[in-house]
Amino acid sequence: MVMDKAAFRWRSCFLVVLLLLHCIGLSNCEDKLATILSDTTLLEGCGSDYQVITTISQGDEVMILGGKIGESVFDDNLWLCVYVPKQRLYGYVADYFSDCGHVGYCNPPSGECPV
């Protein structure tokens, strides 16, 4: 049976929309990534009192592994547990200095930080 092109496109679009809604609902379809907005430090914990691991440069991409509430940075107290592929390091970075592609918090997945 040959499917009409318009019906095929409609079904394809419908399936893509369903997949996107499923991904948004589960928040697990791909790795959570963030871009660093300005040079910042990668820390061993959620605040300025923790040991500095390294500096992450503006524009670097990090993989978000989890999040915790910690010291407030410009009224944002969310800290992200991240993996920095460029440097092969784990640590915490303030949510304030990261962009996950939308306005607001990065909405990190639940998970333990290997720091």
PDB file of C-alpha atoms in Angstrom:
ATOM      1  CA  MET A   1       0.000   0.000   0.000  1.00  0.00           C
ATOM      2  CA  VAL A   2       1.446   3.340  -1.058  1.00  0.00           C
ATOM      3  CA  MET A   3       1.090   6.102   1.520  1.00  0.00           C
ATOM      4  CA  ASP A   4       0.108   9.567   0.371  1.00  0.00           C
ATOM      5  CA  LYS A   5       3.031  12.072   0.801  1.00  0.00           C
ATOM      6  CA  ALA A   6       0.939  14.504   2.854  1.00  0.00           C
ATOM      7  CA  ALA A   7      -0.200  11.737   5.211  1.00  0.00           C
ATOM      8  CA  PHE A   8       3.377  10.487   5.559  1.00  0.00           C
ATOM      9  CA  ARG A   9       4.648  13.984   6.438  1.00  0.00           C
ATOM     10  CA  TRP A  10       1.813  14.507   8.911  1.00  0.00           C
ATOM     11  CA  ARG A  11       2.534  11.212  10.659  1.00  0.00           C
ATOM     12  CA  SER A  12       6.273  11.936  10.714  1.00  0.00           C
ATOM     13  CA  CYS A  13       5.718  15.375  12.244  1.00  0.00           C
ATOM     14  CA  PHE A  14       3.285  13.921  14.773  1.00  0.00           C
ATOM     15  CA  LEU A  15       5.830  11.280  15.845  1.00  0.00           C
ATOM     16  CA  VAL A  16       8.583  13.900  16.175  1.00  0.00           C
ATOM     17  CA  VAL A  17       6.353  16.052  18.385  1.00  0.00           C
ATOM     18  CA  LEU A  18       5.492  13.035  20.550  1.00  0.00           C
ATOM     19  CA  LEU A  19       9.170  12.158  20.896  1.00  0.00           C
ATOM     20  CA  LEU A  20      10.056  15.730  21.878  1.00  0.00           C
ATOM     21  CA  LEU A  21       7.289  15.873  24.471  1.00  0.00           C
ATOM     22  CA  HIS A  22       8.447  12.533  25.863  1.00  0.00           C
ATOM     23  CA  CYS A  23      12.035  13.808  26.072  1.00  0.00           C
ATOM     24  CA  ILE A  24      11.007  17.022  27.790  1.00  0.00           C
ATOM     25  CA  GLY A  25       8.889  15.098  30.279  1.00  0.00           C
ATOM     26  CA  LEU A  26      11.610  12.625  31.158  1.00  0.00           C
ATOM     27  CA  SER A  27      14.548  15.036  30.749  1.00  0.00           C
ATOM     28  CA  ASN A  28      16.797  12.163  29.796  1.00  0.00           C
ATOM     29  CA  CYS A  29      16.945  11.982  26.023  1.00  0.00           C
ATOM     30  CA  GLU A  30      20.412  13.410  25.817  1.00  0.00           C
ATOM     31  CA  ASP A  31      23.151  14.530  28.118  1.00  0.00           C
ATOM     32  CA  LYS A  32      22.413  17.746  29.954  1.00  0.00           C
ATOM     33  CA  LEU A  33      24.876  20.291  28.599  1.00  0.00           C
ATOM     34  CA  ALA A  34      25.611  23.852  29.598  1.00  0.00           C
ATOM     35  CA  THR A  35      27.829  26.576  28.213  1.00  0.00           C
ATOM     36  CA  ILE A  36      29.906  28.656  30.627  1.00  0.00           C
ATOM     37  CA  LEU A  37      28.938  32.334  30.298  1.00  0.00           C
ATOM     38  CA  SER A  38      32.109  33.887  31.740  1.00  0.00           C
ATOM     39  CA  ASP A  39      35.405  32.659  33.167  1.00  0.00           C
ATOM     40  CA  THR A  40      34.600  30.979  36.481  1.00  0.00           C
ATOM     41  CA  THR A  41      36.091  28.520  38.932  1.00  0.00           C
ATOM     42  CA  LEU A  42      35.370  24.834  39.206  1.00  0.00           C
ATOM     43  CA  LEU A  43      35.110  24.056  42.921  1.00  0.00           C
ATOM     44  CA  GLU A  44      35.059  20.987  45.170  1.00  0.00           C
ATOM     45  CA  GLY A  45      31.786  22.134  46.751  1.00  0.00           C
ATOM     46  CA  CYS A  46      28.843  24.512  46.550  1.00  0.00           C
ATOM     47  CA  GLY A  47      30.399  27.814  47.592  1.00  0.00           C
ATOM     48  CA  SER A  48      33.441  30.063  47.633  1.00  0.00           C
ATOM     49  CA  ASP A  49      34.834  28.414  50.790  1.00  0.00           C
ATOM     50  CA  TYR A  50      35.654  25.220  48.873  1.00  0.00           C
ATOM     51  CA  GLN A  51      38.956  24.334  47.217  1.00  0.00           C
ATOM     52  CA  VAL A  52      39.393  25.613  43.644  1.00  0.00           C
ATOM     53  CA  ILE A  53      40.034  22.790  41.170  1.00  0.00           C
ATOM     54  CA  THR A  54      40.616  24.906  38.051  1.00  0.00           C
ATOM     55  CA  THR A  55      39.233  27.795  36.008  1.00  0.00           C
ATOM     56  CA  ILE A  56      36.687  27.144  33.279  1.00  0.00           C
ATOM     57  CA  SER A  57      36.808  29.545  30.339  1.00  0.00           C
ATOM     58  CA  GLN A  58      33.882  31.425  28.837  1.00  0.00           C
ATOM     59  CA  GLY A  59      32.317  29.368  26.062  1.00  0.00           C
ATOM     60  CA  ASP A  60      33.478  25.995  27.402  1.00  0.00           C
ATOM     61  CA  GLU A  61      30.833  23.287  27.391  1.00  0.00           C
ATOM     62  CA  VAL A  62      30.211  21.185  30.499  1.00  0.00           C
ATOM     63  CA  MET A  63      28.091  18.099  31.134  1.00  0.00           C
ATOM     64  CA  ILE A  64      25.659  18.495  34.044  1.00  0.00           C
ATOM     65  CA  LEU A  65      25.525  15.480  36.355  1.00  0.00           C
ATOM     66  CA  GLY A  66      23.426  16.889  39.188  1.00  0.00           C
ATOM     67  CA  GLY A  67      22.719  19.915  41.325  1.00  0.00           C
ATOM     68  CA  LYS A  68      22.666  21.127  44.922  1.00  0.00           C
ATOM     69  CA  ILE A  69      21.574  24.194  46.822  1.00  0.00           C
ATOM     70  CA  GLY A  70      24.522  26.125  48.206  1.00  0.00           C
ATOM     71  CA  GLU A  71      25.964  29.599  48.646  1.00  0.00           C
ATOM     72  CA  SER A  72      23.963  32.225  46.756  1.00  0.00           C
ATOM     73  CA  VAL A  73      25.595  33.882  43.750  1.00  0.00           C
ATOM     74  CA  PHE A  74      23.639  36.981  42.672  1.00  0.00           C
ATOM     75  CA  ASP A  75      20.398  35.544  44.179  1.00  0.00           C
ATOM     76  CA  ASP A  76      20.928  32.145  42.517  1.00  0.00           C
ATOM     77  CA  ASN A  77      21.764  29.419  45.042  1.00  0.00           C
ATOM     78  CA  LEU A  78      21.793  26.472  42.649  1.00  0.00           C
ATOM     79  CA  TRP A  79      25.153  24.807  42.060  1.00  0.00           C
ATOM     80  CA  LEU A  80      25.740  22.327  39.263  1.00  0.00           C
ATOM     81  CA  CYS A  81      27.852  19.221  39.555  1.00  0.00           C
ATOM     82  CA  VAL A  82      29.595  19.134  36.188  1.00  0.00           C
ATOM     83  CA  TYR A  83      32.114  17.231  34.134  1.00  0.00           C
ATOM     84  CA  VAL A  84      34.419  19.424  32.038  1.00  0.00           C
ATOM     85  CA  PRO A  85      35.362  17.249  29.025  1.00  0.00           C
ATOM     86  CA  LYS A  86      38.030  19.680  27.819  1.00  0.00           C
ATOM     87  CA  GLN A  87      39.945  19.269  31.105  1.00  0.00           C
ATOM     88  CA  ARG A  88      38.598  15.846  32.174  1.00  0.00           C
ATOM     89  CA  LEU A  89      37.626  17.167  35.603  1.00  0.00           C
ATOM     90  CA  TYR A  90      34.563  17.000  37.872  1.00  0.00           C
ATOM     91  CA  GLY A  91      33.390  19.698  40.265  1.00  0.00           C
ATOM     92  CA  TYR A  92      30.807  22.333  41.068  1.00  0.00           C
ATOM     93  CA  VAL A  93      30.045  25.542  39.220  1.00  0.00           C
ATOM     94  CA  ALA A  94      27.437  28.162  40.112  1.00  0.00           C
ATOM     95  CA  ASP A  95      24.302  27.914  37.978  1.00  0.00           C
ATOM     96  CA  TYR A  96      24.515  31.697  37.582  1.00  0.00           C
ATOM     97  CA  PHE A  97      27.562  31.317  35.309  1.00  0.00           C
ATOM     98  CA  SER A  98      26.042  28.664  33.045  1.00  0.00           C
ATOM     99  CA  ASP A  99      23.536  28.617  30.201  1.00  0.00           C
ATOM    100  CA  CYS A 100      21.527  25.512  29.400  1.00  0.00           C
ATOM    101  CA  GLY A 101      19.837  26.995  26.365  1.00  0.00           C
ATOM    102  CA  HIS A 102      16.904  28.644  28.097  1.00  0.00           C
ATOM    103  CA  VAL A 103      16.154  31.365  30.610  1.00  0.00           C
ATOM    104  CA  GLY A 104      16.230  30.406  34.275  1.00  0.00           C
ATOM    105  CA  TYR A 105      17.716  27.519  36.166  1.00  0.00           C
ATOM    106  CA  CYS A 106      19.389  24.648  34.342  1.00  0.00           C
ATOM    107  CA  ASN A 107      17.090  22.084  35.988  1.00  0.00           C
ATOM    108  CA  PRO A 108      19.826  19.513  36.654  1.00  0.00           C
ATOM    109  CA  PRO A 109      19.134  15.797  36.823  1.00  0.00           C
ATOM    110  CA  SER A 110      19.359  14.091  40.169  1.00  0.00           C
ATOM    111  CA  GLY A 111      22.699  12.434  40.662  1.00  0.00           C
ATOM    112  CA  GLU A 112      25.766  12.248  42.808  1.00  0.00           C
ATOM    113  CA  CYS A 113      28.871  14.238  42.045  1.00  0.00           C
ATOM    114  CA  PRO A 114      32.089  12.180  41.960  1.00  0.00           C
ATOM    115  CA  VAL A 115      34.041  15.038  43.580  1.00  0.00           C
TER     116      VAL A 115
END
